[in-house]
mmCIF file of N, CA and C in Angstrom:
data_model
loop_
_atom_site.group_PDB
_atom_site.id
_atom_site.type_symbol
_atom_site.label_atom_id
_atom_site.label_comp_id
_atom_site.label_asym_id
_atom_site.label_seq_id
_atom_site.Cartn_x
_atom_site.Cartn_y
_atom_site.Cartn_z
ATOM 1 N N UNK A 20 0.848 -1.183 0.000
ATOM 2 C CA UNK A 20 0.000 0.000 0.000
ATOM 3 C C UNK A 20 0.895 1.248 0.000
ATOM 4 N N UNK A 21 0.560 2.206 -0.835
ATOM 5 C CA UNK A 21 1.347 3.427 -0.954
ATOM 6 C C UNK A 21 0.839 4.460 0.043
ATOM 7 N N UNK A 22 1.761 5.025 0.858
ATOM 8 C CA UNK A 22 1.320 6.070 1.802
ATOM 9 C C UNK A 22 0.978 7.355 1.050
ATOM 10 N N UNK A 23 0.045 8.097 1.601
ATOM 11 C CA UNK A 23 -0.328 9.372 1.005
ATOM 12 C C UNK A 23 0.789 10.379 1.233
ATOM 13 N N UNK A 24 0.999 11.290 0.282
ATOM 14 C CA UNK A 24 2.023 12.319 0.499
ATOM 15 C C UNK A 24 1.607 13.250 1.637
ATOM 16 N N UNK A 25 2.599 13.783 2.305
ATOM 17 C CA UNK A 25 2.326 14.707 3.414
ATOM 18 C C UNK A 25 1.611 15.947 2.883
ATOM 19 N N UNK A 26 0.609 16.360 3.602
ATOM 20 C CA UNK A 26 -0.137 17.564 3.236
ATOM 21 C C UNK A 26 0.497 18.738 3.974
ATOM 22 N N UNK A 27 0.929 19.764 3.244
ATOM 23 C CA UNK A 27 1.545 20.914 3.929
ATOM 24 C C UNK A 27 0.509 21.646 4.778
ATOM 25 N N UNK A 28 0.983 22.212 5.866
ATOM 26 C CA UNK A 28 0.086 22.995 6.717
ATOM 27 C C UNK A 28 -0.284 24.287 5.996
ATOM 28 N N UNK A 29 -1.507 24.708 6.174
ATOM 29 C CA UNK A 29 -1.964 25.941 5.548
ATOM 30 C C UNK A 29 -1.263 27.134 6.196
ATOM 31 N N UNK A 30 -0.926 28.105 5.380
ATOM 32 C CA UNK A 30 -0.253 29.305 5.875
ATOM 33 C C UNK A 30 -1.240 30.469 5.915
ATOM 34 N N UNK A 31 -0.954 31.432 6.785
ATOM 35 C CA UNK A 31 -1.760 32.641 6.844
ATOM 36 C C UNK A 31 -1.638 33.400 5.523
ATOM 37 N N UNK A 32 -2.658 34.158 5.172
ATOM 38 C CA UNK A 32 -2.640 34.987 3.972
ATOM 39 C C UNK A 32 -2.256 36.395 4.410
ATOM 40 N N UNK A 33 -1.189 36.941 3.825
ATOM 41 C CA UNK A 33 -0.664 38.250 4.230
ATOM 42 C C UNK A 33 -0.670 39.192 3.038
ATOM 43 N N UNK A 34 -1.371 40.330 3.180
ATOM 44 C CA UNK A 34 -1.430 41.345 2.136
ATOM 45 C C UNK A 34 -0.729 42.599 2.662
ATOM 46 N N UNK A 35 0.436 42.932 2.097
ATOM 47 C CA UNK A 35 1.177 44.102 2.578
ATOM 48 C C UNK A 35 0.444 45.418 2.311
ATOM 49 N N UNK A 36 0.642 46.380 3.190
ATOM 50 C CA UNK A 36 0.152 47.745 3.009
ATOM 51 C C UNK A 36 1.359 48.538 2.520
ATOM 52 N N UNK A 37 1.253 49.113 1.324
ATOM 53 C CA UNK A 37 2.394 49.859 0.794
ATOM 54 C C UNK A 37 1.923 51.183 0.240
ATOM 55 N N UNK A 38 2.448 52.300 0.664
ATOM 56 C CA UNK A 38 3.488 52.398 1.696
ATOM 57 C C UNK A 38 2.891 52.148 3.077
ATOM 58 N N UNK A 39 3.750 51.746 3.997
ATOM 59 C CA UNK A 39 3.298 51.511 5.376
ATOM 60 C C UNK A 39 2.716 52.794 5.940
ATOM 61 N N UNK A 40 1.684 52.640 6.753
ATOM 62 C CA UNK A 40 1.048 53.797 7.373
ATOM 63 C C UNK A 40 1.450 53.896 8.836
ATOM 64 N N UNK A 41 1.558 55.112 9.321
ATOM 65 C CA UNK A 41 1.777 55.344 10.740
ATOM 66 C C UNK A 41 0.400 55.529 11.360
ATOM 67 N N UNK A 42 0.060 54.684 12.332
ATOM 68 C CA UNK A 42 -1.220 54.803 13.021
ATOM 69 C C UNK A 42 -0.965 55.072 14.491
ATOM 70 N N UNK A 43 -1.902 55.759 15.103
ATOM 71 C CA UNK A 43 -1.751 56.189 16.493
ATOM 72 C C UNK A 43 -2.932 55.667 17.294
ATOM 73 N N UNK A 44 -2.643 55.018 18.431
ATOM 74 C CA UNK A 44 -3.730 54.511 19.272
ATOM 75 C C UNK A 44 -4.272 55.638 20.152
ATOM 76 N N UNK A 45 -5.251 55.317 20.954
ATOM 77 C CA UNK A 45 -5.911 56.339 21.784
ATOM 78 C C UNK A 45 -4.971 56.972 22.793
ATOM 79 N N UNK A 46 -3.915 56.243 23.184
ATOM 80 C CA UNK A 46 -2.939 56.770 24.150
ATOM 81 C C UNK A 46 -1.875 57.627 23.480
ATOM 82 N N UNK A 47 -1.893 57.690 22.148
ATOM 83 C CA UNK A 47 -0.911 58.488 21.424
ATOM 84 C C UNK A 47 0.328 57.707 21.004
ATOM 85 N N UNK A 48 0.354 56.392 21.266
ATOM 86 C CA UNK A 48 1.482 55.566 20.849
ATOM 87 C C UNK A 48 1.382 55.308 19.352
ATOM 88 N N UNK A 49 2.522 55.356 18.666
ATOM 89 C CA UNK A 49 2.539 55.195 17.216
ATOM 90 C C UNK A 49 3.075 53.832 16.811
ATOM 91 N N UNK A 50 2.454 53.267 15.775
ATOM 92 C CA UNK A 50 2.827 51.964 15.216
ATOM 93 C C UNK A 50 2.869 52.104 13.703
ATOM 94 N N UNK A 51 3.558 51.189 13.033
ATOM 95 C CA UNK A 51 3.542 51.113 11.578
ATOM 96 C C UNK A 51 2.594 49.996 11.165
ATOM 97 N N UNK A 52 1.566 50.349 10.393
ATOM 98 C CA UNK A 52 0.638 49.355 9.841
ATOM 99 C C UNK A 52 1.277 48.832 8.569
ATOM 100 N N UNK A 53 1.678 47.545 8.569
ATOM 101 C CA UNK A 53 2.433 47.012 7.441
ATOM 102 C C UNK A 53 1.685 45.958 6.635
ATOM 103 N N UNK A 54 0.637 45.335 7.214
ATOM 104 C CA UNK A 54 -0.066 44.290 6.464
ATOM 105 C C UNK A 54 -1.422 43.996 7.081
ATOM 106 N N UNK A 55 -2.261 43.399 6.242
ATOM 107 C CA UNK A 55 -3.509 42.805 6.686
ATOM 108 C C UNK A 55 -3.303 41.300 6.547
ATOM 109 N N UNK A 56 -3.619 40.548 7.598
ATOM 110 C CA UNK A 56 -3.309 39.121 7.627
ATOM 111 C C UNK A 56 -4.573 38.329 7.947
ATOM 112 N N UNK A 57 -4.847 37.288 7.140
ATOM 113 C CA UNK A 57 -5.942 36.379 7.452
ATOM 114 C C UNK A 57 -5.355 35.213 8.227
ATOM 115 N N UNK A 58 -5.718 35.103 9.502
ATOM 116 C CA UNK A 58 -5.229 34.028 10.365
ATOM 117 C C UNK A 58 -6.148 32.824 10.167
ATOM 118 N N UNK A 59 -5.635 31.796 9.485
ATOM 119 C CA UNK A 59 -6.452 30.634 9.175
ATOM 120 C C UNK A 59 -6.944 29.908 10.416
ATOM 121 N N UNK A 60 -6.091 29.822 11.443
ATOM 122 C CA UNK A 60 -6.494 29.107 12.650
ATOM 123 C C UNK A 60 -7.626 29.806 13.389
ATOM 124 N N UNK A 61 -7.769 31.119 13.196
ATOM 125 C CA UNK A 61 -8.827 31.892 13.850
ATOM 126 C C UNK A 61 -9.975 32.245 12.905
ATOM 127 N N UNK A 62 -9.764 32.047 11.601
ATOM 128 C CA UNK A 62 -10.712 32.493 10.567
ATOM 129 C C UNK A 62 -11.044 33.969 10.760
ATOM 130 N N UNK A 63 -9.993 34.783 10.858
ATOM 131 C CA UNK A 63 -10.150 36.190 11.209
ATOM 132 C C UNK A 63 -9.086 37.028 10.513
ATOM 133 N N UNK A 64 -9.496 38.184 9.990
ATOM 134 C CA UNK A 64 -8.533 39.154 9.459
ATOM 135 C C UNK A 64 -8.000 39.973 10.623
ATOM 136 N N UNK A 65 -6.696 40.194 10.656
ATOM 137 C CA UNK A 65 -6.070 41.036 11.671
ATOM 138 C C UNK A 65 -5.125 42.019 10.991
ATOM 139 N N UNK A 66 -4.742 43.042 11.717
ATOM 140 C CA UNK A 66 -3.777 44.019 11.232
ATOM 141 C C UNK A 66 -2.426 43.697 11.838
ATOM 142 N N UNK A 67 -1.385 43.731 11.004
ATOM 143 C CA UNK A 67 -0.020 43.520 11.499
ATOM 144 C C UNK A 67 0.634 44.878 11.671
ATOM 145 N N UNK A 68 1.021 45.154 12.900
ATOM 146 C CA UNK A 68 1.635 46.427 13.247
ATOM 147 C C UNK A 68 3.058 46.176 13.746
ATOM 148 N N UNK A 69 3.952 47.108 13.455
ATOM 149 C CA UNK A 69 5.325 47.008 13.953
ATOM 150 C C UNK A 69 5.628 48.228 14.811
ATOM 151 N N UNK A 70 6.400 47.981 15.851
ATOM 152 C CA UNK A 70 6.875 49.062 16.714
ATOM 153 C C UNK A 70 8.211 48.625 17.277
ATOM 154 N N UNK A 71 9.188 49.529 17.278
ATOM 155 C CA UNK A 71 10.547 49.179 17.685
ATOM 156 C C UNK A 71 10.619 48.517 19.048
ATOM 157 N N UNK A 72 9.906 49.048 20.022
ATOM 158 C CA UNK A 72 10.020 48.509 21.381
ATOM 159 C C UNK A 72 9.113 47.316 21.652
ATOM 160 N N UNK A 73 8.175 47.011 20.742
ATOM 161 C CA UNK A 73 7.247 45.900 20.969
ATOM 162 C C UNK A 73 7.329 44.828 19.896
ATOM 163 N N UNK A 74 8.090 45.057 18.831
ATOM 164 C CA UNK A 74 8.181 44.082 17.750
ATOM 165 C C UNK A 74 6.897 44.041 16.938
ATOM 166 N N UNK A 75 6.470 42.839 16.554
ATOM 167 C CA UNK A 75 5.265 42.665 15.741
ATOM 168 C C UNK A 75 4.064 42.466 16.655
ATOM 169 N N UNK A 76 2.994 43.203 16.365
ATOM 170 C CA UNK A 76 1.756 43.123 17.137
ATOM 171 C C UNK A 76 0.622 42.863 16.145
ATOM 172 N N UNK A 77 -0.300 41.960 16.481
ATOM 173 C CA UNK A 77 -1.487 41.723 15.656
ATOM 174 C C UNK A 77 -2.716 42.235 16.403
ATOM 175 N N UNK A 78 -3.525 43.031 15.714
ATOM 176 C CA UNK A 78 -4.743 43.591 16.298
ATOM 177 C C UNK A 78 -5.929 43.224 15.415
ATOM 178 N N UNK A 79 -7.042 42.847 16.032
ATOM 179 C CA UNK A 79 -8.229 42.513 15.247
ATOM 180 C C UNK A 79 -9.053 43.746 14.900
ATOM 181 N N UNK A 80 -8.815 44.846 15.592
ATOM 182 C CA UNK A 80 -9.561 46.072 15.321
ATOM 183 C C UNK A 80 -8.672 47.278 15.603
ATOM 184 N N UNK A 81 -8.858 48.309 14.802
ATOM 185 C CA UNK A 81 -8.157 49.573 15.032
ATOM 186 C C UNK A 81 -9.171 50.678 15.323
ATOM 187 N N UNK A 82 -10.317 50.297 15.887
ATOM 188 C CA UNK A 82 -11.364 51.265 16.216
ATOM 189 C C UNK A 82 -10.811 52.299 17.194
ATOM 190 N N UNK A 83 -11.018 53.560 16.892
ATOM 191 C CA UNK A 83 -10.545 54.633 17.748
ATOM 192 C C UNK A 83 -9.123 55.068 17.432
ATOM 193 N N UNK A 84 -8.445 54.365 16.540
ATOM 194 C CA UNK A 84 -7.093 54.742 16.142
ATOM 195 C C UNK A 84 -7.191 55.758 15.013
ATOM 196 N N UNK A 85 -6.107 56.481 14.762
ATOM 197 C CA UNK A 85 -6.117 57.432 13.651
ATOM 198 C C UNK A 85 -4.872 57.230 12.796
ATOM 199 N N UNK A 86 -4.989 57.545 11.513
ATOM 200 C CA UNK A 86 -3.838 57.493 10.619
ATOM 201 C C UNK A 86 -3.066 58.785 10.810
ATOM 202 N N UNK A 87 -1.784 58.661 11.175
ATOM 203 C CA UNK A 87 -0.965 59.832 11.451
ATOM 204 C C UNK A 87 -0.072 60.198 10.264
ATOM 205 N N UNK A 88 -0.008 59.338 9.245
ATOM 206 C CA UNK A 88 0.801 59.639 8.063
ATOM 207 C C UNK A 88 1.353 58.374 7.446
ATOM 208 N N UNK A 89 2.261 58.562 6.491
ATOM 209 C CA UNK A 89 2.924 57.438 5.844
ATOM 210 C C UNK A 89 4.307 57.278 6.446
ATOM 211 N N UNK A 90 4.795 56.053 6.444
ATOM 212 C CA UNK A 90 6.149 55.791 6.933
ATOM 213 C C UNK A 90 7.133 56.615 6.095
ATOM 214 N N UNK A 91 8.099 57.215 6.754
ATOM 215 C CA UNK A 91 9.086 58.037 6.058
ATOM 216 C C UNK A 91 8.784 59.516 6.112
ATOM 217 N N UNK A 92 7.554 59.885 6.483
ATOM 218 C CA UNK A 92 7.216 61.297 6.642
ATOM 219 C C UNK A 92 7.736 61.813 7.975
ATOM 220 N N UNK A 93 7.971 63.116 8.110
ATOM 221 C CA UNK A 93 8.325 63.652 9.428
ATOM 222 C C UNK A 93 7.231 63.328 10.446
ATOM 223 N N UNK A 94 7.622 63.116 11.681
ATOM 224 C CA UNK A 94 6.695 62.677 12.732
ATOM 225 C C UNK A 94 5.515 63.616 12.936
ATOM 226 N N UNK A 95 5.721 64.933 12.788
ATOM 227 C CA UNK A 95 4.621 65.869 13.035
ATOM 228 C C UNK A 95 3.845 66.203 11.761
ATOM 229 N N UNK A 96 4.229 65.571 10.621
ATOM 230 C CA UNK A 96 3.495 65.796 9.380
ATOM 231 C C UNK A 96 3.934 67.021 8.618
ATOM 232 N N UNK A 97 4.881 67.817 9.182
ATOM 233 C CA UNK A 97 5.373 69.007 8.495
ATOM 234 C C UNK A 97 6.354 68.616 7.391
ATOM 235 N N UNK A 98 6.486 69.462 6.402
ATOM 236 C CA UNK A 98 7.476 69.225 5.352
ATOM 237 C C UNK A 98 8.862 69.457 5.926
ATOM 238 N N UNK A 99 9.868 68.704 5.430
ATOM 239 C CA UNK A 99 11.238 68.901 5.950
ATOM 240 C C UNK A 99 11.805 70.238 5.590
#
């Protein structure tokens, strides 16, 4: 009897946000929104955020957050 070939595990679906956006939470902390990710194990879309001191963070909602600009812009939004 021939064994069945191994079935690869399903991977999350990741759609990059380009250019990355700077988003700000209600406390004023800033993160880079870099992708929208479908987590297969949860059957849920989440946002992938990066921050230097926290690494990668996944959030299911950004309600109450605001877009503060695009990555690479000056922090206060003024022209250089």
